C-alpha cells in the first residue's frame, strides 16, 4: 500500500491518523466520513458538505496522542467555529499534514480493535471494550492471525461485556457480520504487511448497528 511504502521509505515509525484510516478502511473497517484539509476555506467547505456537527483534529505522523496534545475539537456546529478551531489547531503545532475534518459519530457503546506482534505467534488481533474503559477493565480477547469469520464471531462472544453488542437501551444489536469483517481484515493487514508492528482502533463506536472507527493509529517496525 502506497502510504505504508512511503512511510517506511521516510523512516517513520507511525502513520498519521489520515493515513491510518486509509489502511484500515482498505481492510473493510467502517470509518467516519472525513477529509484532510489544507486551508480554512477548504475545512469550511468540507464541513458544510458532510453536515454538522463535525470533529476537527490536527493531523501529523508526529501526533500519536492528539487528545493529550490538545489537538482535537469535538461537536463543532457551524462555519464560524470551523474557522476559529482551524486557526487554533494550526497555531499549536508545526509540520502538520493538515486539519482532519470528520463527521461526528454519536453512540454510547465504544469498543477497541488492535493488532500486535507476539514474538512466538506473530500478528495477533485484539478485541474488547474500548474508550476510557480499555485500560481500566481489560475486557479483551485475542486470536492469532489470520482469522476466519468463525474466529471473529467467537471473539465477539467472548468478552464479558458482550451484552452491549446486543439490543441495548433502545439501540439495535450490532451488525455482527460487519464487526467480524473488521476483525478479519485487521488480522489480514498483519499478515500482508510485515512492516506493520501495531494497529490501534479506539474507539470503535457502535452507531446504530454499524461499528465505526473514529480514531486509528498504525505503528511501523
CSV table of C-alpha atoms in Angstrom, one decimal:
chain,number,residue,atom,x,y,z
A,1,UNK,CA,0.0,0.0,0.0
A,2,UNK,CA,1.4,3.4,-1.0
A,3,UNK,CA,1.1,5.2,2.3
A,4,UNK,CA,2.9,2.3,4.1
A,5,UNK,CA,5.7,2.2,1.5
A,6,UNK,CA,6.1,5.9,1.7
A,7,UNK,CA,6.3,6.0,5.5
A,8,UNK,CA,8.8,3.1,5.5
A,9,UNK,CA,11.0,4.8,2.9
A,10,UNK,CA,10.9,8.0,5.0
A,11,UNK,CA,12.0,6.0,8.1
A,12,UNK,CA,8.8,6.9,10.0
A,13,UNK,CA,7.6,4.8,12.9
A,14,UNK,CA,3.9,5.9,12.7
A,15,UNK,CA,1.3,6.8,10.1
A,16,UNK,CA,-0.8,9.9,10.6
A,17,UNK,CA,-4.4,9.4,11.5
A,18,UNK,CA,-5.4,10.1,7.9
A,19,UNK,CA,-3.0,7.5,6.6
A,20,UNK,CA,-4.0,5.0,9.3
A,21,UNK,CA,-7.7,5.5,8.3
A,22,UNK,CA,-6.8,4.7,4.7
A,23,UNK,CA,-5.1,1.5,5.8
A,24,UNK,CA,-7.9,0.1,8.0
A,25,UNK,CA,-10.6,1.2,5.5
A,26,UNK,CA,-8.8,-0.9,2.8
A,27,UNK,CA,-9.2,-3.9,5.2
A,28,UNK,CA,-13.0,-3.5,5.5
A,29,UNK,CA,-13.3,-1.4,8.6
A,30,UNK,CA,-16.0,1.3,8.5
A,31,UNK,CA,-14.6,4.7,9.2
A,32,UNK,CA,-16.3,8.1,9.8
A,33,UNK,CA,-16.6,10.3,6.8
A,34,UNK,CA,-13.5,12.7,6.8
A,35,UNK,CA,-11.4,15.0,4.7
A,36,UNK,CA,-7.8,16.2,5.2
A,37,UNK,CA,-7.9,20.0,4.6
A,38,UNK,CA,-5.1,22.4,4.0
A,39,UNK,CA,-6.9,25.8,4.3
A,40,UNK,CA,-9.6,27.3,6.4
A,41,UNK,CA,-11.8,27.7,3.4
A,42,UNK,CA,-11.4,24.1,2.5
A,43,UNK,CA,-12.2,23.0,6.0
A,44,UNK,CA,-15.4,25.0,6.0
A,45,UNK,CA,-16.4,23.6,2.6
A,46,UNK,CA,-15.8,20.0,3.7
A,47,UNK,CA,-17.7,20.5,7.0
A,48,UNK,CA,-20.7,22.1,5.2
A,49,UNK,CA,-20.7,19.2,2.7
A,50,UNK,CA,-20.6,16.4,5.3
A,51,UNK,CA,-23.0,18.2,7.7
A,52,UNK,CA,-22.7,19.3,11.3
A,53,UNK,CA,-21.6,18.5,13.9
A,54,UNK,CA,-18.0,17.7,12.9
A,55,UNK,CA,-14.8,16.9,14.7
A,56,UNK,CA,-11.5,18.7,13.8
A,57,UNK,CA,-8.1,17.2,14.5
A,58,UNK,CA,-4.5,18.2,13.9
A,59,UNK,CA,-3.1,15.6,11.6
A,60,UNK,CA,0.6,14.5,11.5
A,61,UNK,CA,2.5,11.3,11.9
A,62,UNK,CA,4.2,13.0,14.9
A,63,UNK,CA,0.9,13.4,16.7
A,64,UNK,CA,0.1,9.9,18.0
A,65,UNK,CA,-1.6,11.3,21.2
A,66,UNK,CA,-3.7,14.1,19.7
A,67,UNK,CA,-6.1,14.5,22.7
A,68,UNK,CA,-3.3,14.9,25.2
A,69,UNK,CA,-1.7,17.5,22.9
A,70,UNK,CA,-5.0,19.5,22.7
A,71,UNK,CA,-5.3,18.8,19.0
A,72,UNK,CA,-8.9,17.5,19.0
A,73,UNK,CA,-12.0,19.7,19.0
A,74,UNK,CA,-15.4,18.0,19.2
A,75,UNK,CA,-19.0,19.0,18.4
A,76,UNK,CA,-18.3,21.9,16.0
A,77,UNK,CA,-21.7,23.1,14.8
A,78,UNK,CA,-21.1,26.0,12.3
A,79,UNK,CA,-18.7,27.6,9.9
A,80,UNK,CA,-17.6,30.3,12.4
A,81,UNK,CA,-16.4,27.5,14.8
A,82,UNK,CA,-14.7,25.7,12.0
A,83,UNK,CA,-12.7,28.8,11.1
A,84,UNK,CA,-11.8,29.5,14.8
A,85,UNK,CA,-10.7,26.0,15.5
A,86,UNK,CA,-8.7,25.8,12.3
A,87,UNK,CA,-6.7,28.8,13.5
A,88,UNK,CA,-6.3,27.4,17.0
A,89,UNK,CA,-5.1,24.0,15.9
A,90,UNK,CA,-2.7,25.3,13.2
A,91,UNK,CA,-1.1,27.7,15.7
A,92,UNK,CA,-0.4,24.9,18.2
A,93,UNK,CA,1.8,22.6,16.1
A,94,UNK,CA,4.3,22.9,13.3
A,95,UNK,CA,4.7,20.4,10.4
A,96,UNK,CA,1.0,19.4,10.3
A,97,UNK,CA,-0.1,17.5,7.2
A,98,UNK,CA,-3.4,19.4,7.5
A,99,UNK,CA,-6.5,19.6,9.6
A,100,UNK,CA,-8.7,16.5,9.6
A,101,UNK,CA,-12.4,17.4,9.4
A,102,UNK,CA,-14.5,14.4,10.4
A,103,UNK,CA,-18.2,13.8,10.7
A,104,UNK,CA,-19.0,13.4,14.4
A,105,UNK,CA,-20.2,9.9,15.2
A,106,UNK,CA,-22.6,9.5,18.1
A,107,UNK,CA,-23.0,6.3,20.1
A,108,UNK,CA,-22.8,5.2,23.7
A,109,UNK,CA,-21.1,1.9,23.0
A,110,UNK,CA,-17.4,2.0,22.4
A,111,UNK,CA,-15.1,-0.9,21.6
A,112,UNK,CA,-11.5,-1.4,20.5
A,113,UNK,CA,-9.7,-3.5,17.8
A,114,UNK,CA,-6.0,-3.9,18.0
A,115,UNK,CA,-3.1,-5.7,16.3
A,116,UNK,CA,0.2,-6.6,17.9
A,117,UNK,CA,3.1,-9.0,17.1
A,118,UNK,CA,3.9,-11.7,19.5
A,119,UNK,CA,7.5,-12.9,19.4
A,120,UNK,CA,6.3,-16.6,19.2
A,121,UNK,CA,3.0,-16.4,17.4
A,122,UNK,CA,3.3,-13.4,15.1
A,123,UNK,CA,0.4,-11.0,14.4
A,124,UNK,CA,-2.4,-11.2,16.9
A,125,UNK,CA,-5.8,-9.5,16.8
A,126,UNK,CA,-7.3,-8.0,20.0
A,127,UNK,CA,-11.0,-7.1,20.5
A,128,UNK,CA,-12.7,-5.7,23.6
A,129,UNK,CA,-14.4,-2.9,25.5
A,130,UNK,CA,-13.0,0.4,24.3
A,131,UNK,CA,-12.9,4.1,25.0
A,132,UNK,CA,-11.9,5.2,28.5
A,133,UNK,CA,-12.6,1.6,29.9
A,134,UNK,CA,-10.0,-0.2,27.8
A,135,UNK,CA,-7.1,0.0,30.3
A,136,UNK,CA,-9.3,0.1,33.5
A,137,UNK,CA,-11.4,-3.1,32.8
A,138,UNK,CA,-9.1,-5.0,30.4
A,139,UNK,CA,-12.1,-6.8,28.9
A,140,UNK,CA,-10.4,-8.1,25.8
A,141,UNK,CA,-9.8,-11.3,23.9
A,142,UNK,CA,-7.1,-12.3,21.4
A,143,UNK,CA,-6.6,-14.5,18.3
A,144,UNK,CA,-3.6,-15.3,16.2
A,145,UNK,CA,-3.9,-14.0,12.6
A,146,UNK,CA,-5.1,-14.9,10.1
A,147,UNK,CA,-8.7,-15.1,11.4
A,148,UNK,CA,-11.6,-16.9,9.9
A,149,UNK,CA,-15.1,-15.4,10.1
A,150,UNK,CA,-15.9,-18.0,12.8
A,151,UNK,CA,-12.8,-16.9,14.8
A,152,UNK,CA,-14.0,-13.4,14.7
A,153,UNK,CA,-17.6,-14.3,15.8
A,154,UNK,CA,-16.1,-16.3,18.7
A,155,UNK,CA,-14.1,-13.3,19.8
A,156,UNK,CA,-17.3,-11.1,19.7
A,157,UNK,CA,-19.0,-13.6,22.1
A,158,UNK,CA,-16.0,-14.0,24.5
A,159,UNK,CA,-15.8,-10.5,26.1
A,160,UNK,CA,-17.6,-10.1,29.4
A,161,UNK,CA,-19.5,-7.0,28.2
A,162,UNK,CA,-20.9,-8.8,25.1
A,163,UNK,CA,-24.4,-7.8,26.2
A,164,UNK,CA,-23.6,-4.3,25.0
A,165,UNK,CA,-23.4,-5.7,21.5
A,166,UNK,CA,-27.0,-6.8,21.6
A,167,UNK,CA,-30.0,-4.6,21.7
A,168,UNK,CA,-29.3,-2.0,24.4
A,169,UNK,CA,-31.4,0.8,25.8
A,170,UNK,CA,-33.3,1.3,22.6
A,171,UNK,CA,-30.3,0.8,20.3
A,172,UNK,CA,-30.2,-2.0,17.8
A,173,UNK,CA,-27.9,-5.0,18.1
A,174,UNK,CA,-24.5,-4.5,16.4
A,175,UNK,CA,-24.1,-5.8,12.8
A,176,UNK,CA,-22.0,-8.8,13.8
A,177,UNK,CA,-21.0,-9.6,10.2
A,178,UNK,CA,-19.6,-6.1,9.8
A,179,UNK,CA,-17.7,-6.4,13.1
A,180,UNK,CA,-16.4,-9.8,12.2
A,181,UNK,CA,-15.3,-8.5,8.8
A,182,UNK,CA,-13.3,-5.7,10.5
A,183,UNK,CA,-11.6,-8.2,12.8
A,184,UNK,CA,-10.7,-10.5,10.0
A,185,UNK,CA,-9.5,-7.5,7.9
A,186,UNK,CA,-7.2,-6.2,10.7
A,187,UNK,CA,-5.6,-9.6,11.0
A,188,UNK,CA,-5.1,-9.8,7.3
A,189,UNK,CA,-3.2,-6.5,7.4
A,190,UNK,CA,-0.8,-8.0,9.9
A,191,UNK,CA,-0.2,-10.9,7.6
A,192,UNK,CA,0.1,-8.9,4.4
A,193,UNK,CA,2.3,-6.0,5.7
A,194,UNK,CA,5.3,-7.2,7.7
A,195,UNK,CA,6.2,-3.6,8.3
A,196,UNK,CA,3.2,-3.0,10.5
A,197,UNK,CA,4.1,-3.5,14.1
A,198,UNK,CA,0.8,-2.4,15.8
A,199,UNK,CA,-2.7,-1.2,14.9
A,200,UNK,CA,-4.9,0.6,17.5
A,201,UNK,CA,-8.5,1.4,16.6
A,202,UNK,CA,-10.0,3.1,19.6
A,203,UNK,CA,-12.8,4.0,19.9
A,204,UNK,CA,-14.8,1.9,17.5
A,205,UNK,CA,-18.3,3.4,18.2
A,206,UNK,CA,-21.4,1.5,17.5
A,207,UNK,CA,-23.5,4.0,15.5
A,208,UNK,CA,-27.0,2.5,15.0
A,209,UNK,CA,-25.9,-1.1,14.3
A,210,UNK,CA,-22.6,-0.3,12.5
A,211,UNK,CA,-19.2,-0.4,14.1
A,212,UNK,CA,-17.5,2.8,13.0
A,213,UNK,CA,-13.8,3.7,13.7
A,214,UNK,CA,-13.4,7.3,14.8
A,215,UNK,CA,-9.6,7.1,15.6
A,216,UNK,CA,-6.9,4.9,14.4
A,217,UNK,CA,-3.1,4.6,14.7
A,218,UNK,CA,-0.8,2.3,12.7
A,219,UNK,CA,2.7,1.8,14.2
A,220,UNK,CA,5.5,0.6,12.0
A,221,UNK,CA,8.5,-1.6,12.9
